[in-house]
Short mmCIF file of C-alpha atoms in Angstrom, two decimals:
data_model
loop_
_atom_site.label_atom_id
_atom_site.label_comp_id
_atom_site.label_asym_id
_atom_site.label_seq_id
_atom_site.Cartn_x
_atom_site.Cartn_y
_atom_site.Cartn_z
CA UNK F 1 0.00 0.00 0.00
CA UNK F 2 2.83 2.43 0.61
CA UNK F 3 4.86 1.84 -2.38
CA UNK F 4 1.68 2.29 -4.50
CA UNK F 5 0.79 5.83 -2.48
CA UNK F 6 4.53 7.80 -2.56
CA UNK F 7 4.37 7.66 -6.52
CA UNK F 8 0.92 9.01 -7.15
CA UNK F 9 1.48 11.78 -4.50
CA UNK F 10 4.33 12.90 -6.26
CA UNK F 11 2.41 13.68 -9.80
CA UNK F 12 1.12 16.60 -9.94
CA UNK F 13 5.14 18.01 -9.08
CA UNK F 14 6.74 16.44 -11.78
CA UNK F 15 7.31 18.79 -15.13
CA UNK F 16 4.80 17.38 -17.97
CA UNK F 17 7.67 16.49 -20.22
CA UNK F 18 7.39 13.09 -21.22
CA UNK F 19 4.64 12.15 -23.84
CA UNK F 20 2.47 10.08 -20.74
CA UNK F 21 1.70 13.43 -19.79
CA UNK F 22 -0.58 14.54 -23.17
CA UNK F 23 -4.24 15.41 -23.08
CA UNK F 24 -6.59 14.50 -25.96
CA UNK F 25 -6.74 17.24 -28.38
CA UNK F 26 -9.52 19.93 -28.02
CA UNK F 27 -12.24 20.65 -30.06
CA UNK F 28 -12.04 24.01 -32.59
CA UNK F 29 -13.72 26.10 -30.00
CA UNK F 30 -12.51 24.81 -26.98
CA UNK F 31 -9.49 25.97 -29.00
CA UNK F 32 -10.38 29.24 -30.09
CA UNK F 33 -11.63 29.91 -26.29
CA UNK F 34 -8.67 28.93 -24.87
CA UNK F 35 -6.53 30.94 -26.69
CA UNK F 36 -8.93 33.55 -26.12
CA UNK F 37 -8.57 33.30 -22.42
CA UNK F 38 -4.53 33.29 -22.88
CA UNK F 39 -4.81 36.55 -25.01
CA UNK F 40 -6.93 38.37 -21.98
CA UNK F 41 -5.12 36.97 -19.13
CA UNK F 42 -1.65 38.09 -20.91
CA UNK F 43 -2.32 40.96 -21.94
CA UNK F 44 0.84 42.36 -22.99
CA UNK F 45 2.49 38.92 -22.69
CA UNK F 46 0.75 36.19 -23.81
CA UNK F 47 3.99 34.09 -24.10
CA UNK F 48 3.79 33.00 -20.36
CA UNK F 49 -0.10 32.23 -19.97
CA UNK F 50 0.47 30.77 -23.48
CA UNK F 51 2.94 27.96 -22.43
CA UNK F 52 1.13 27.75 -18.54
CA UNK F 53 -2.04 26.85 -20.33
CA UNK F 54 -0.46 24.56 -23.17
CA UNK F 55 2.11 22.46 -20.92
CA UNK F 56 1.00 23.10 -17.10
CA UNK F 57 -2.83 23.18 -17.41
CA UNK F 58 -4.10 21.58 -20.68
CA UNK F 59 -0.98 19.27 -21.27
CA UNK F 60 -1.42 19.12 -24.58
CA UNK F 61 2.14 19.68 -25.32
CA UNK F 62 5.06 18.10 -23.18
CA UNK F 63 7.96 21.10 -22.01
CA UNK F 64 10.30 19.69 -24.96
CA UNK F 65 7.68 19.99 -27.34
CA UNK F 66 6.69 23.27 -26.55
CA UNK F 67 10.11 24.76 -26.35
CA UNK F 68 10.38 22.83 -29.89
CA UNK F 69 7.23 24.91 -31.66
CA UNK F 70 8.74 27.97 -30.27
CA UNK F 71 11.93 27.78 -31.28
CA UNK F 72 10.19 27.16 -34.54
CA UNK F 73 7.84 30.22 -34.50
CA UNK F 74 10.78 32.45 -33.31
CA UNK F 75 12.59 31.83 -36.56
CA UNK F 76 9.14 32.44 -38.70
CA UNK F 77 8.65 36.14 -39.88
CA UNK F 78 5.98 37.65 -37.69
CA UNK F 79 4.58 37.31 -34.00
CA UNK F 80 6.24 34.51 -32.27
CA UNK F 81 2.97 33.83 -29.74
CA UNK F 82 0.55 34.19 -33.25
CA UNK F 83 3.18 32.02 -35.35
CA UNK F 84 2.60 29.86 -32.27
CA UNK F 85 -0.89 29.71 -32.61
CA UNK F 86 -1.13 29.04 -35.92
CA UNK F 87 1.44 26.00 -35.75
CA UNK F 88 -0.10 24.63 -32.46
CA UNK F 89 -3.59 24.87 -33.10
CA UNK F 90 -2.92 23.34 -36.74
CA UNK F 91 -0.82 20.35 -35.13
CA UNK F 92 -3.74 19.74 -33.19
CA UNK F 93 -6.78 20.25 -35.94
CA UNK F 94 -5.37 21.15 -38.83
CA UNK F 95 -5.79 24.15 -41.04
CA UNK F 96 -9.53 24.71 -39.15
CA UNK F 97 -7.72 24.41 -35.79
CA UNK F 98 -5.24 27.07 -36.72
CA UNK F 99 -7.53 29.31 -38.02
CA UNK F 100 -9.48 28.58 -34.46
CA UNK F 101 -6.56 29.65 -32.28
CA UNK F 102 -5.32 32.45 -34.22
CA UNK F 103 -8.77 33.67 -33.78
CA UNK F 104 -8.83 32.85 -30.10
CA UNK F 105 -5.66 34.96 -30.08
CA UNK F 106 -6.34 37.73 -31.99
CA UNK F 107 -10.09 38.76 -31.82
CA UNK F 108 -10.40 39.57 -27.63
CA UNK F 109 -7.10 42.00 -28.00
CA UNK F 110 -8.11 43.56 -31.37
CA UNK F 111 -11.39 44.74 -29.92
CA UNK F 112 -10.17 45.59 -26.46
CA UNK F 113 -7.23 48.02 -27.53
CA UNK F 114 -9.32 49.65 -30.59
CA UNK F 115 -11.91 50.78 -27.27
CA UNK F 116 -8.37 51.45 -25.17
CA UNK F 117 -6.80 53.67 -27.89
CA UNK F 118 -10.05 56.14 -28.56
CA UNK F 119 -9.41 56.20 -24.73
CA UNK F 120 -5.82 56.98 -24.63
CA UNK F 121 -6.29 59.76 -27.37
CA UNK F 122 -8.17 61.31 -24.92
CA UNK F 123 -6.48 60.62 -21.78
CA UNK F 124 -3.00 60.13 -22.96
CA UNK F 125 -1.40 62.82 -21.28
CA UNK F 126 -2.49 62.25 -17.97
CA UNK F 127 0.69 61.59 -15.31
CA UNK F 128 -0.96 59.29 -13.49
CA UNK F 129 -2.13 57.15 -16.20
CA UNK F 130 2.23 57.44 -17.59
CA UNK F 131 2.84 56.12 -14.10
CA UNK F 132 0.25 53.42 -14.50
CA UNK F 133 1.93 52.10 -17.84
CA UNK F 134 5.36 52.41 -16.36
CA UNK F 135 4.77 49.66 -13.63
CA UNK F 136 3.42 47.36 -15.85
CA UNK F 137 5.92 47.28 -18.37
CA UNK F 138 7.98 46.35 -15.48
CA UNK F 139 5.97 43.54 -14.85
CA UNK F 140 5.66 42.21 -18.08
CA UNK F 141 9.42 42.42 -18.02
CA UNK F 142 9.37 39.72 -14.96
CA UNK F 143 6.81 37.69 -16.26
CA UNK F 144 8.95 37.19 -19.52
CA UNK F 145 12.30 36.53 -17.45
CA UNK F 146 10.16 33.70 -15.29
CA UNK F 147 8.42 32.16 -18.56
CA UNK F 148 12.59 32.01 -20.01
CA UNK F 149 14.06 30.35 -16.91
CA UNK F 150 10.10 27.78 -17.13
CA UNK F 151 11.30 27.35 -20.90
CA UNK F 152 15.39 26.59 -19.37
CA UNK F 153 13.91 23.54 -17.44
CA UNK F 154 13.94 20.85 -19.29
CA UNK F 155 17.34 21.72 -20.79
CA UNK F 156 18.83 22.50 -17.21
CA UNK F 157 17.31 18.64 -16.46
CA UNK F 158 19.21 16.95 -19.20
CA UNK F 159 22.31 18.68 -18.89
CA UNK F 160 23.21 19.03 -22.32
CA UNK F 161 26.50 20.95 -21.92
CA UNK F 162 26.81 21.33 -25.58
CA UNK F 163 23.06 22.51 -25.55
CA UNK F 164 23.24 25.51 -22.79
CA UNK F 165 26.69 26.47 -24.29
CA UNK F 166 24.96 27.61 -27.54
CA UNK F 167 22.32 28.96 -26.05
CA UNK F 168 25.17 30.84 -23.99
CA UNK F 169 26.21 32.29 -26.83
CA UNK F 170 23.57 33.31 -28.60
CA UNK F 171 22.50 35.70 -25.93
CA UNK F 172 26.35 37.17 -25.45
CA UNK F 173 26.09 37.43 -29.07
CA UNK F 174 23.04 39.56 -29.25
CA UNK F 175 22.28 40.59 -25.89
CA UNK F 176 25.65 41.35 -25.05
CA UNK F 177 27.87 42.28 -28.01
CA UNK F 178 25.23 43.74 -29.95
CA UNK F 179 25.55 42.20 -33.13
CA UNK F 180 23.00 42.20 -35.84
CA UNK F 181 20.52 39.36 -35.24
CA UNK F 182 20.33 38.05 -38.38
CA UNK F 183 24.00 37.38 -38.89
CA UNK F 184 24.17 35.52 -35.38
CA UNK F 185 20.58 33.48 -36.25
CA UNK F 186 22.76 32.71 -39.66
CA UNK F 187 25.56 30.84 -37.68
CA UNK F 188 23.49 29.65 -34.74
CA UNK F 189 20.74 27.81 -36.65
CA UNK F 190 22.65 25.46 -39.52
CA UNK F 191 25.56 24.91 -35.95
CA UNK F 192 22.71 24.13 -33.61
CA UNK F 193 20.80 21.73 -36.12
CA UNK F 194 24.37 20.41 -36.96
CA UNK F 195 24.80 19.52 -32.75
CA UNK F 196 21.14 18.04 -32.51
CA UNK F 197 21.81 15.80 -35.26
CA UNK F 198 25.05 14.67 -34.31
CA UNK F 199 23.75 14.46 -30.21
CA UNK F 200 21.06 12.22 -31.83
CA UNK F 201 23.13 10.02 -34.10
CA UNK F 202 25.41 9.26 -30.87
CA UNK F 203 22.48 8.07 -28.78
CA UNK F 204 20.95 6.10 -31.44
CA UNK F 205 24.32 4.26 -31.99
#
């Protein structure tokens, strides 16, 4: 009785990164509505409700997986979190459950800050409302830092020395040094594709 208890109270701590840990896939508008909920309770961020919804709540992707389609999205012109939409809501449901989450995404905001911009144009110059706008870019600053060390995890877990040493220098390379972000994405994708498939080949042998 013991041995069967320890395991299943330790669950809901572990990090949903193993495929066990997937949910059946939604419907279209339990799509679209999730997303929609994402886009209101991030507003200004939806990166972190985005990948608390998707991997913590929902579990319809596993950590890897998500870090995976966003890796993806962030080398896609546009958006990253509306590239993500569209590529995570079409893995799910195809070109009808893309279309679902991008409209999830898109539609709450869009009507939101066209009402919060006739607003502004009236009330823009008002020092309290400056203040206002000042503390919460400072918080969407920390929610993005805590959704980056979230999205660190699974990498951190593994150990991949090779891994975290690119990563490394990718952000001394652009965060850092300042050089032009296409030039370093130029290097760092072909050299980090390179590493993955070599990594892989290894273990498979």
């Amino acid at each position: 009785m013991s041995t069967d208890s320890a395991p299943a109270a330790q669950e809901p701590d572990q990090e949903p990164d193993v495929p066990a840990a997937h949910a059946p896939p939604p419907g279209l508008l339990a799509l679209c509505l999730a997303f929609a909920r994402m886009s209101l309770a991030g507003f200004g961020g939806v990166l972190v409700f985005a990948r608390h919804a998707i991997v913590d709540r929902h579990r319809w992707m596993t950590a890897d997986e998500f870090n995976e389609t966003f890796a993806l999205c962030h080398f896609l012109p546009g958006p990253n979190i509306v590239n993500l939409s569209m590529v995570f809501g079409s893995r799910l449901r195809g070109i009808a459950g893309g279309v679902a989450a991008f409209t999830g995404l898109l539609l709450p905001p869009t009507l939101i800050m066209t009402l919060l911009a006739i607003i502004y144009a009236r009330l823009g110059d008002v020092e309290v409302l400056r203040r206002i706008l000042a503390g919460i870019a400072c918080a969407a600053v920390g929610l993005l830092i805590a959704v980056v060390f979230r999205m660190m995890t699974p990498l951190l877990k593994r150990m991949d020395v090779v891994v975290l040493i690119l990563m490394v220098g990718v952000f001394v390379a652009i965060g850092v040094l300042r050089l032009p972000l296409q030039a370093v994405l130029l290097v760092a994708m072909p050299l980090s594709i390179g590493v993955t498939f070599l990594m892989r080949r290894k273990v498979a042998a």
